[in-house]
Coordinates of C-alpha atoms in Angstrom, one line a residue:
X82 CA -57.4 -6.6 24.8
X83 CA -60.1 -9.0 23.1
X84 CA -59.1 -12.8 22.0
X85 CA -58.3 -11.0 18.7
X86 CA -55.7 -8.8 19.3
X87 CA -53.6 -11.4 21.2
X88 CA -50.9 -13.1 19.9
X89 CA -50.2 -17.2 20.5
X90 CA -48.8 -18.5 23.1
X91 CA -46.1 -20.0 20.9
X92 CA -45.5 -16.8 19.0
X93 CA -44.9 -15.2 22.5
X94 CA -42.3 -17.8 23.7
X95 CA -40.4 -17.3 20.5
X96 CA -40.2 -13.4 20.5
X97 CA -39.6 -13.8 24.4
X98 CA -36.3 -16.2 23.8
X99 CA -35.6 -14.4 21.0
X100 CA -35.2 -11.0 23.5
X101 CA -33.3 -12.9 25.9
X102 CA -30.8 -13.8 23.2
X103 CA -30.1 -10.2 22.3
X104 CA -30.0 -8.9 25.7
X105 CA -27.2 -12.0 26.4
X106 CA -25.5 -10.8 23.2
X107 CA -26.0 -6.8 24.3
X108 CA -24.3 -8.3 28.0
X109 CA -21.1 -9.7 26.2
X110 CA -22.0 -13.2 25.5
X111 CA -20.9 -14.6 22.3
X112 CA -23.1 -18.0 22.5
X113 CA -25.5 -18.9 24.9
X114 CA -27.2 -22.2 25.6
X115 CA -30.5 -22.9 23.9
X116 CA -31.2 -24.6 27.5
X117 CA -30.3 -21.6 29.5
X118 CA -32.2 -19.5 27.4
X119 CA -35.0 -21.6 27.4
X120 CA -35.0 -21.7 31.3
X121 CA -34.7 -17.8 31.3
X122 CA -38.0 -17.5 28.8
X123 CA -39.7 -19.9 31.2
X124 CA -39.0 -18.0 34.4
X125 CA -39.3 -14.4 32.6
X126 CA -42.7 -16.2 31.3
X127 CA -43.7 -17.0 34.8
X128 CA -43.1 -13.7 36.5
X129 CA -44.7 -11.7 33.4
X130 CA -47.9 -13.9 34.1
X131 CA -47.8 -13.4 37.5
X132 CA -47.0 -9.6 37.3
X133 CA -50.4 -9.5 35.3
X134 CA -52.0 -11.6 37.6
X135 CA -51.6 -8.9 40.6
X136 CA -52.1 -6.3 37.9
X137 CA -55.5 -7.2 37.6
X138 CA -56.1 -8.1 41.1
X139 CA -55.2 -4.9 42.5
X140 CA -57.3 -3.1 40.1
X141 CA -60.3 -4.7 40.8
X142 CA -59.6 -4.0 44.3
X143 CA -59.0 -0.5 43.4
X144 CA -62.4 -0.7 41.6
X145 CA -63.9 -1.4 45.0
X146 CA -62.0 0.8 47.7
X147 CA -59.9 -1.7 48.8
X148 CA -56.4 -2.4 49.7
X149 CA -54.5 -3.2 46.5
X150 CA -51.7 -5.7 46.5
X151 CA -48.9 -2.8 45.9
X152 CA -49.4 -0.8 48.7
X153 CA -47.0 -2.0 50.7
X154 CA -44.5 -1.5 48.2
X155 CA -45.3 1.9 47.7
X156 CA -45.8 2.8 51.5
X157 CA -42.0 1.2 51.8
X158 CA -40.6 2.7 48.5
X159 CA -42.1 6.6 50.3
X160 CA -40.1 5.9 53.4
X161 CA -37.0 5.4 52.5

C-alpha cells in the first residue's frame, strides 16, 4: 500500500471508535462513555500497530531464512 491509498490518521481513529461503539451496542450496552471508548480506540490502536509491526518483521525474516516472531506460537498452538 503506497502513501496514496492510505487513509488519515484521523479518519482511522474515527471509523475505529466508531466500530467500538457498535460492537458495545451489538454487546447490550445502551450508552457508553465517550472516554471509555476513547481509551478502547487507543489500546485497539496500539495493538493493531504493533500487530503490523511484527507482521512485517517476521516477514522480512521469512525473506531471509530466519526464525520469524510467530513460531513459537505456532510450535505451541501444534502441540496442544
Amino acid at each position: 500500500m503506497d502513501a496514496s491509498e492510505q487513509i488519515s490518521e484521523q479518519t482511522a481513529e474515527l471509523v475505529l471508535r466508531k466500530a467500538i461503539e457498535l460492537l458495545c451496542a451489538h454487546a447490550g450496552f445502551l450508552e457508553v462513555d465517550s472516554r471509555a471508548v476513547n481509551l478502547l480506540a487507543r489500546l485497539t490502536a496500539s495493538k493493531l500497530t504493533e500487530f503490523g509491526r511484527n507482521c512485517k518483521i517476521s516477514n522480512v525474516r521469512r525473506i531471509r531464512g530466519q526464525e520469524t516472531a510467530f513460531t513459537i506460537y505456532l510450535s505451541t498452538a501444534s502441540s496442544s
